[in-house]
Tab-separated table of C-alpha atoms in Angstrom:
chain	number	residue	atom	x	y	z
A	1	MET	CA	112.380	147.205	6.595
A	2	SER	CA	113.137	144.635	9.262
A	3	THR	CA	112.196	140.962	9.036
A	4	LEU	CA	109.466	141.372	11.662
A	5	GLN	CA	107.880	144.304	9.829
A	6	ARG	CA	108.053	142.403	6.554
A	7	ALA	CA	106.331	139.420	8.165
A	8	LYS	CA	103.576	141.690	9.532
A	9	CYS	CA	102.998	143.186	6.105
A	10	GLN	CA	102.758	139.744	4.539
A	11	ALA	CA	100.336	138.616	7.249
A	12	LYS	CA	98.066	141.596	6.559
A	13	ALA	CA	98.255	140.990	2.809
A	14	HIS	CA	97.486	137.232	3.022
A	15	PRO	CA	95.477	136.554	6.217
A	16	LEU	CA	94.014	133.251	5.029
A	17	ALA	CA	97.449	131.840	4.197
A	18	MET	CA	98.795	132.885	7.594
A	19	ASP	CA	95.824	131.254	9.332
A	20	ALA	CA	96.504	128.066	7.356
A	21	VAL	CA	100.119	128.099	8.546
A	22	LEU	CA	98.928	128.632	12.137
A	23	ALA	CA	96.436	125.775	11.798
A	24	ALA	CA	99.182	123.465	10.512
A	25	ALA	CA	101.438	124.391	13.439
A	26	VAL	CA	98.624	123.757	15.928
A	27	LEU	CA	97.887	120.442	14.242
A	28	VAL	CA	101.501	119.348	14.639
A	29	CYS	CA	101.525	120.359	18.306
A	30	MET	CA	98.258	118.545	19.083
A	31	VAL	CA	99.331	115.379	17.235
A	32	ALA	CA	102.654	115.390	19.067
A	33	GLY	CA	100.845	115.867	22.378
A	34	SER	CA	98.499	112.978	21.664
A	35	PHE	CA	101.432	110.543	21.692
A	36	VAL	CA	102.338	111.506	25.285
A	37	GLU	CA	100.536	110.001	28.290
A	38	PRO	CA	100.942	111.563	31.753
A	39	ARG	CA	101.358	109.199	34.760
A	40	HIS	CA	100.272	110.155	38.268
A	41	ARG	CA	101.775	108.105	41.011
A	42	ASP	CA	104.341	109.346	43.514
A	43	SER	CA	105.537	111.921	40.946
A	44	VAL	CA	104.467	113.207	37.579
A	45	SER	CA	106.049	111.345	34.644
A	46	TRP	CA	105.362	110.892	30.928
A	47	ALA	CA	105.136	107.852	28.676
A	48	LEU	CA	104.544	107.211	24.983
A	49	ARG	CA	101.206	105.905	23.757
A	50	THR	CA	99.329	105.312	20.533
A	51	PRO	CA	96.417	107.781	20.049
A	52	ASP	CA	93.029	106.411	19.055
A	53	THR	CA	91.434	107.139	15.685
A	54	LEU	CA	88.623	109.314	17.090
A	55	GLY	CA	91.137	111.519	18.846
A	56	LEU	CA	93.101	112.080	15.621
A	57	VAL	CA	89.898	112.894	13.749
A	58	LEU	CA	88.875	115.447	16.370
A	59	ILE	CA	92.370	116.950	16.330
A	60	THR	CA	92.184	117.332	12.545
A	61	LEU	CA	88.726	118.931	12.676
A	62	GLY	CA	89.786	121.412	15.359
A	63	ALA	CA	92.950	122.420	13.468
A	64	ALA	CA	91.102	122.715	10.123
A	65	ALA	CA	88.521	125.020	11.668
A	66	LEU	CA	91.269	127.469	12.654
A	67	VAL	CA	91.899	128.260	8.983
A	68	PHE	CA	88.653	130.284	9.007
A	69	ARG	CA	89.068	131.838	12.461
A	70	ARG	CA	89.129	135.443	11.166
A	71	ARG	CA	86.190	135.053	8.792
A	72	ALA	CA	83.822	133.438	11.322
A	73	PRO	CA	85.372	133.585	14.813
A	74	MET	CA	82.201	132.622	16.706
A	75	THR	CA	81.483	129.666	14.451
A	76	VAL	CA	85.059	128.428	14.715
A	77	LEU	CA	84.918	128.744	18.522
A	78	ALA	CA	81.682	126.768	18.640
A	79	LEU	CA	83.141	124.025	16.429
A	80	THR	CA	86.437	123.746	18.310
A	81	GLY	CA	84.608	123.854	21.620
A	82	ALA	CA	82.312	121.010	20.476
A	83	VAL	CA	85.204	118.741	19.418
A	84	SER	CA	86.978	119.548	22.721
A	85	VAL	CA	83.925	118.494	24.712
A	86	ILE	CA	83.624	115.284	22.679
A	87	GLU	CA	87.277	114.499	23.320
A	88	SER	CA	86.839	115.196	27.047
A	89	VAL	CA	83.942	112.739	27.234
A	90	THR	CA	85.314	109.964	24.990
A	91	GLY	CA	89.087	110.261	25.227
A	92	ASP	CA	90.963	108.178	27.746
A	93	PRO	CA	93.585	109.432	27.955
A	94	ARG	CA	92.630	112.684	26.309
A	95	ALA	CA	94.255	114.276	23.292
A	96	PRO	CA	95.030	118.047	23.558
A	97	VAL	CA	92.115	119.089	21.310
A	98	ALA	CA	91.325	121.981	23.671
A	99	MET	CA	94.354	123.831	22.247
A	100	SER	CA	92.297	124.681	19.139
A	101	ALA	CA	89.442	126.015	21.328
A	102	VAL	CA	91.881	128.226	23.263
A	103	ILE	CA	93.183	129.798	20.020
A	104	ALA	CA	89.623	130.260	18.731
A	105	LEU	CA	88.680	131.973	22.023
A	106	TYR	CA	91.706	134.250	21.688
A	107	THR	CA	90.530	135.226	18.185
A	108	VAL	CA	87.027	136.052	19.420
A	109	ALA	CA	88.400	138.150	22.279
A	110	SER	CA	90.744	140.076	19.957
A	111	THR	CA	88.002	140.921	17.442
A	112	THR	CA	85.010	141.775	19.648
A	113	ASP	CA	84.292	144.118	22.526
A	114	ARG	CA	85.023	143.463	26.190
A	115	PRO	CA	81.478	142.532	27.325
A	116	THR	CA	81.263	139.927	24.572
A	117	THR	CA	84.684	138.621	25.553
A	118	TRP	CA	83.558	138.227	29.176
A	119	ARG	CA	80.365	136.408	28.261
A	120	VAL	CA	81.907	134.109	25.650
A	121	GLY	CA	85.026	133.501	27.748
A	122	LEU	CA	83.104	132.508	30.865
A	123	LEU	CA	80.798	130.272	28.844
A	124	THR	CA	83.717	128.523	27.092
A	125	MET	CA	85.655	128.139	30.333
A	126	THR	CA	82.643	126.704	32.152
A	127	VAL	CA	81.683	124.247	29.412
A	128	LEU	CA	85.183	122.924	28.710
A	129	THR	CA	86.285	122.721	32.341
A	130	GLY	CA	82.949	121.351	33.540
A	131	SER	CA	82.844	118.606	30.893
A	132	ALA	CA	86.442	117.648	31.639
A	133	MET	CA	85.804	117.448	35.396
A	134	ALA	CA	82.439	115.670	35.147
A	135	ALA	CA	82.949	113.173	32.313
A	136	GLY	CA	86.602	112.267	32.518
A	137	SER	CA	88.154	109.358	34.299
A	138	LEU	CA	90.462	111.630	36.303
A	139	PRO	CA	89.456	113.311	39.578
A	140	TRP	CA	87.954	116.773	39.159
A	141	TYR	CA	90.995	118.403	40.729
A	142	ALA	CA	93.441	116.696	38.335
A	143	GLN	CA	96.132	118.822	36.770
A	144	GLU	CA	94.760	118.332	33.235
A	145	ASN	CA	91.344	119.694	34.255
A	146	LEU	CA	92.831	122.739	35.974
A	147	ALA	CA	95.051	123.302	32.928
A	148	ILE	CA	91.976	123.622	30.694
A	149	PHE	CA	90.566	126.230	33.106
A	150	ALA	CA	93.831	128.170	33.125
A	151	TRP	CA	94.456	128.073	29.361
A	152	THR	CA	90.957	129.229	28.444
A	153	GLY	CA	91.333	132.163	30.849
A	154	ILE	CA	94.731	133.015	29.387
A	155	GLY	CA	93.350	132.896	25.837
A	156	ALA	CA	90.478	135.264	26.621
A	157	THR	CA	92.713	137.648	28.597
A	158	ALA	CA	95.418	137.739	25.920
A	159	GLY	CA	92.867	138.396	23.152
A	160	ASP	CA	91.280	141.242	25.116
A	161	ALA	CA	94.702	142.783	25.772
A	162	VAL	CA	95.592	142.636	22.080
A	163	ARG	CA	92.265	144.225	21.135
A	164	SER	CA	92.743	147.016	23.690
A	165	ARG	CA	96.260	147.761	22.473
A	166	ARG	CA	95.110	147.754	18.844
A	167	ALA	CA	92.299	150.189	19.672
A	168	PHE	CA	94.714	152.412	21.626
A	169	VAL	CA	97.203	152.553	18.761
A	170	GLN	CA	94.401	153.263	16.282
A	171	ALA	CA	93.106	156.101	18.457
A	172	ILE	CA	96.584	157.638	18.674
A	173	ARG	CA	97.015	157.327	14.909
A	174	GLU	CA	93.647	158.945	14.217
A	175	ARG	CA	94.402	161.750	16.666
A	176	ALA	CA	97.753	162.394	14.985
A	177	GLU	CA	96.162	162.385	11.532
A	178	ARG	CA	93.439	164.741	12.722
A	179	ALA	CA	96.005	167.087	14.228
A	180	GLU	CA	98.043	166.992	11.018
A	181	ARG	CA	94.973	167.800	8.930
A	182	THR	CA	94.109	170.651	11.280
A	183	ARG	CA	97.622	172.079	11.006
A	184	GLU	CA	97.556	171.811	7.220
A	185	GLU	CA	94.145	173.460	6.996
A	186	GLU	CA	95.245	176.241	9.332
A	187	ALA	CA	98.405	176.782	7.286
A	188	ARG	CA	96.404	176.893	4.041
A	189	ARG	CA	93.940	179.325	5.600
A	190	ARG	CA	96.710	181.618	6.780
A	191	VAL	CA	98.406	181.506	3.391
A	192	ALA	CA	95.119	182.325	1.660
A	193	GLU	CA	94.432	185.237	4.019
A	194	GLU	CA	97.933	186.611	3.561
A	195	ARG	CA	97.700	186.238	-0.213
A	196	LEU	CA	94.365	188.049	-0.213
A	197	ARG	CA	95.688	190.863	1.951
A	198	ILE	CA	98.750	191.368	-0.230
A	199	ALA	CA	96.562	191.279	-3.345
A	200	ARG	CA	94.359	194.008	-1.870
A	201	ASP	CA	97.357	196.173	-1.026
A	202	LEU	CA	98.889	195.701	-4.457
A	203	HIS	CA	95.593	196.545	-6.134
A	204	ASP	CA	95.135	199.689	-4.057
A	205	VAL	CA	98.677	200.904	-4.719
A	206	VAL	CA	98.766	200.114	-8.420
A	207	ALA	CA	95.239	201.337	-9.200
A	208	HIS	CA	95.732	204.631	-7.386
A	209	HIS	CA	99.133	205.617	-8.696
A	210	ILE	CA	98.711	204.296	-12.233
A	211	ALA	CA	95.464	206.230	-12.545
A	212	LEU	CA	97.288	209.398	-11.502
A	213	VAL	CA	100.153	208.682	-13.876
A	214	ASN	CA	97.677	208.118	-16.708
A	215	VAL	CA	95.856	211.393	-16.071
A	216	GLN	CA	99.018	213.467	-15.692
A	217	ALA	CA	100.596	211.893	-18.771
A	218	GLY	CA	97.467	212.797	-20.760
A	219	VAL	CA	97.662	216.391	-19.485
A	220	ALA	CA	101.340	216.616	-20.401
A	221	ALA	CA	100.703	215.282	-23.908
A	222	HIS	CA	97.838	217.747	-24.387
A	223	VAL	CA	99.727	220.938	-23.351
A	224	MET	CA	103.230	219.945	-24.458
A	225	ASP	CA	103.326	222.268	-27.457
A	226	LYS	CA	101.324	225.271	-26.209
A	227	ARG	CA	102.204	225.363	-22.498
A	228	PRO	CA	105.501	223.576	-21.836
A	229	ASP	CA	105.685	224.845	-18.250
A	230	GLN	CA	102.414	223.113	-17.390
A	231	ALA	CA	103.616	219.998	-19.208
A	232	LYS	CA	106.763	219.955	-17.078
A	233	GLU	CA	104.634	220.285	-13.939
A	234	ALA	CA	102.456	217.371	-15.066
A	235	LEU	CA	105.525	215.248	-15.768
A	236	ALA	CA	106.856	216.096	-12.315
A	237	HIS	CA	103.600	214.794	-10.844
A	238	VAL	CA	104.010	211.655	-12.967
A	239	ARG	CA	107.477	211.139	-11.578
A	240	GLU	CA	106.303	211.695	-7.995
A	241	ALA	CA	103.366	209.307	-8.396
A	242	SER	CA	105.552	206.628	-9.957
A	243	ARG	CA	108.133	207.019	-7.181
A	244	SER	CA	105.421	206.633	-4.532
A	245	ALA	CA	104.070	203.578	-6.340
A	246	LEU	CA	107.511	201.990	-6.446
A	247	ASN	CA	108.098	202.647	-2.759
A	248	GLU	CA	104.783	201.113	-1.722
A	249	LEU	CA	105.291	198.169	-4.062
A	250	ARG	CA	108.743	197.604	-2.603
A	251	ALA	CA	107.329	197.659	0.923
A	252	THR	CA	104.534	195.248	0.005
A	253	VAL	CA	106.725	192.842	-1.930
A	254	GLY	CA	109.177	192.885	0.972
A	255	LEU	CA	106.579	190.942	2.949
A	256	LEU	CA	107.075	188.043	0.554
A	257	ARG	CA	110.755	187.663	1.302
A	258	GLN	CA	112.025	184.645	3.198
A	259	SER	CA	113.297	185.015	6.732
A	260	GLY	CA	116.920	184.706	5.610
A	261	ASP	CA	116.676	187.298	2.834
A	262	PRO	CA	118.101	190.822	3.248
A	263	GLU	CA	115.680	193.123	4.975
A	264	ALA	CA	113.527	195.030	2.530
A	265	PRO	CA	113.141	198.805	2.962
A	266	THR	CA	109.847	199.648	4.645
A	267	GLU	CA	107.914	202.764	5.528
A	268	PRO	CA	105.017	203.461	7.899
A	269	ALA	CA	101.707	202.059	6.739
A	270	PRO	CA	99.355	204.640	5.192
A	271	CYS	CA	96.821	206.126	7.602
A	272	LEU	CA	94.343	208.970	7.864
A	273	ASP	CA	97.128	211.297	8.997
A	274	ARG	CA	98.251	211.257	5.348
A	275	LEU	CA	94.777	212.070	4.001
A	276	ASP	CA	95.808	215.583	2.953
A	277	GLU	CA	98.739	214.145	1.055
A	278	LEU	CA	96.455	211.630	-0.637
A	279	THR	CA	93.858	214.181	-1.707
A	280	GLY	CA	96.650	216.482	-2.862
A	281	THR	CA	97.795	213.937	-5.431
A	282	PHE	CA	94.268	213.788	-6.846
A	283	ARG	CA	93.956	217.572	-6.891
A	284	ASN	CA	97.198	217.771	-8.823
A	285	ALA	CA	95.609	215.400	-11.328
A	286	GLY	CA	92.727	217.828	-11.835
A	287	LEU	CA	90.082	216.341	-9.534
A	288	HIS	CA	88.170	218.799	-7.354
A	289	ILE	CA	87.917	217.377	-3.827
A	290	GLU	CA	86.342	218.712	-0.656
A	291	VAL	CA	87.308	217.114	2.656
A	292	ALA	CA	85.366	217.325	5.915
A	293	ARG	CA	86.630	215.702	9.094
A	294	ALA	CA	84.998	215.357	12.506
A	295	ASP	CA	87.237	212.758	14.082
A	296	GLN	CA	89.695	214.918	15.959
A	297	GLY	CA	91.177	213.228	18.990
A	298	THR	CA	90.227	209.747	17.806
A	299	THR	CA	92.992	207.164	17.964
A	300	LEU	CA	92.239	204.327	15.573
A	301	PRO	CA	93.673	200.816	15.649
A	302	ALA	CA	96.300	200.293	12.977
A	303	ALA	CA	94.089	197.938	10.950
A	304	VAL	CA	91.123	200.354	11.029
A	305	ASP	CA	93.343	203.339	10.165
A	306	LEU	CA	94.848	201.517	7.180
A	307	ALA	CA	91.440	200.287	6.001
A	308	ALA	CA	89.975	203.824	6.161
A	309	TYR	CA	92.874	205.207	4.132
A	310	ARG	CA	92.626	202.441	1.518
A	311	ILE	CA	88.847	202.873	1.193
A	312	ILE	CA	89.205	206.593	0.494
A	313	GLN	CA	92.093	205.920	-1.876
A	314	GLU	CA	90.140	203.320	-3.853
A	315	ALA	CA	86.962	205.420	-3.915
A	316	LEU	CA	88.803	208.499	-5.235
A	317	THR	CA	90.596	206.341	-7.775
A	318	ASN	CA	87.207	205.150	-9.019
A	319	VAL	CA	86.017	208.730	-9.224
A	320	GLN	CA	89.113	209.636	-11.244
A	321	LYS	CA	88.598	206.716	-13.635
A	322	HIS	CA	84.826	206.505	-13.939
A	323	ALA	CA	83.122	209.779	-12.983
A	324	GLY	CA	84.213	211.919	-15.901
A	325	PRO	CA	86.604	214.877	-16.272
A	326	GLN	CA	84.348	217.464	-14.600
A	327	ALA	CA	83.409	215.391	-11.565
A	328	LYS	CA	83.693	216.650	-8.019
A	329	ALA	CA	84.245	214.498	-4.965
A	330	GLU	CA	83.389	214.940	-1.308
A	331	VAL	CA	85.209	213.050	1.427
A	332	SER	CA	83.992	212.979	5.016
A	333	VAL	CA	85.479	211.240	8.049
A	334	VAL	CA	83.187	211.379	11.088
A	335	ARG	CA	83.326	209.781	14.516
A	336	VAL	CA	79.829	208.495	15.413
A	337	GLY	CA	79.669	206.770	18.779
A	338	PRO	CA	81.854	203.635	18.777
A	339	ASN	CA	82.380	203.809	15.010
A	340	ILE	CA	84.222	205.862	12.439
A	341	GLU	CA	82.220	206.578	9.270
A	342	ILE	CA	83.898	207.110	5.905
A	343	THR	CA	81.872	208.636	3.068
A	344	VAL	CA	83.039	209.434	-0.465
A	345	LEU	CA	80.535	211.070	-2.843
A	346	ASP	CA	80.887	212.234	-6.407
A	347	ASP	CA	78.590	213.954	-8.903
A	348	GLY	CA	79.935	212.123	-11.910
A	349	SER	CA	78.371	212.926	-15.238
A	350	GLY	CA	78.147	209.267	-16.187
A	351	GLU	CA	80.547	209.554	-19.103
A	352	GLY	CA	82.788	206.926	-17.551
A	353	ASP	CA	81.967	203.387	-16.521
A	354	THR	CA	80.218	202.576	-13.292
A	355	PRO	CA	82.735	201.388	-10.644
A	356	GLY	CA	82.953	197.634	-10.718
A	357	SER	CA	81.400	197.292	-14.180
A	358	GLY	CA	84.747	196.531	-15.753
A	359	GLY	CA	85.385	193.415	-13.706
A	360	GLY	CA	87.873	195.106	-11.362
A	361	HIS	CA	88.454	194.189	-7.737
A	362	GLY	CA	88.279	197.647	-6.128
A	363	LEU	CA	84.825	197.410	-4.556
A	364	LEU	CA	85.424	193.760	-3.672
A	365	GLY	CA	88.674	194.670	-1.929
A	366	MET	CA	86.961	197.429	0.046
A	367	ARG	CA	84.197	195.065	1.113
A	368	GLU	CA	86.711	192.436	2.211
A	369	ARG	CA	88.620	194.985	4.290
A	370	VAL	CA	85.453	196.213	6.002
A	371	THR	CA	84.142	192.693	6.597
A	372	ALA	CA	87.457	191.630	8.133
A	373	LEU	CA	87.065	194.440	10.687
A	374	ARG	CA	83.373	193.533	11.323
A	375	GLY	CA	82.158	196.769	9.823
A	376	THR	CA	79.610	197.530	7.097
A	377	LEU	CA	80.035	198.915	3.585
A	378	THR	CA	77.372	200.449	1.340
A	379	THR	CA	78.089	201.358	-2.288
A	380	GLY	CA	75.858	202.341	-5.169
A	381	PRO	CA	74.715	205.088	-7.521
A	382	ARG	CA	73.304	208.319	-6.089
A	383	TYR	CA	69.914	209.717	-6.945
A	384	GLY	CA	70.445	212.319	-9.634
A	385	GLY	CA	73.846	211.019	-10.722
A	386	GLY	CA	77.156	210.117	-9.209
A	387	PHE	CA	78.270	207.361	-6.875
A	388	ARG	CA	78.386	206.887	-3.104
A	389	VAL	CA	80.732	204.844	-0.924
A	390	HIS	CA	79.879	204.651	2.779
A	391	ALA	CA	81.859	202.557	5.259
A	392	ILE	CA	81.272	202.121	9.002
A	393	LEU	CA	84.315	200.826	10.886
A	394	PRO	CA	84.458	200.034	14.618
A	395	VAL	CA	86.953	202.126	16.515
A	396	LYS	CA	87.638	199.145	18.783
A	397	ASN	CA	88.014	195.599	17.476
A	398	ARG	CA	84.924	193.529	18.284
A	399	THR	CA	85.002	189.992	19.548
A	400	PRO	CA	83.404	187.351	17.289
A	401	GLY	CA	80.326	186.978	19.499
A	402	GLU	CA	79.693	190.705	20.067
A	403	ASP	CA	76.633	192.319	18.512
A	404	PRO	CA	77.738	194.833	15.824
A	405	ALA	CA	74.713	197.003	16.643
């Protein structure tokens, strides 16, 4: 830290002490000036003189008032202006008491607004200059009278300039802080959205494939002794499901790598074109599924295509886990006007838990996906047993102000 910066910090930490130092310096300057007498003949010259007692008292009062210039700037200006007027009327020759009024006027101008500075500055300039011209022994056009006019104007102008610069710097600082907060909030929001998206993908992948692995492993354990061929087939499905889970996990976790890390292996994002493959894995696990599609020729945005696939995947996973061993599922994908409608029904016997009753995040993840695309999601038990998942997704991305109807 430089010496100037250190001095500024100390001045901000101890304003009263710094004002006392300033008052002492002004006192010394005014006392020194009171010993000098200007002569006006053929040329301007200076001579030493002995100041009168009243002049020294007024000088002391004016300098002492400056100690409190920041606490009560208007009061200090009124006091220093009063002693300056008294000195102008009684002093012959005058002592430079007006110096304290100039500094007090500067303080007022630097701490108030511009209209107040104009009003107070003009009033101070008029009173001090007018009293000096009217009551003094010198002619009204004397250099000392014009000097009072000039110095009061300089004090008001300098104070206003300092106030304007301080306000400008403060505005720039606030704008920079606001921009920094906005950038930080935007970064946190993006991180939260990305974390939520990755969490949804991980949940969908893990829940789907682990459920299949669990079912197939149970089948293999059940028929291992009596039907080894069927057990081998079930274990093959376990291996295929685990391999698919590892591949999707690797692709998802690859998104978390830093920019300088080796490129992670990726594969195309799941979409409705792989719906037959998806339902096939559930059929291999023993779930009876019927699929009906009426969306031929529809090209979906990538986000909508992925969301539709994940919704069906999560819904069938819930059927596998919660609907019971004899449950049947129906999947329909229909294009209705500007939307694509996804419906997954089951006739579960109720032997398992209701989806979402175990504190999982499957239904929540589906709802978040649909909401992000400005669609609607309806889930709940069916009349007569079973569960229903119905999602409406826009084929085209809507703008924020567009009516979803």
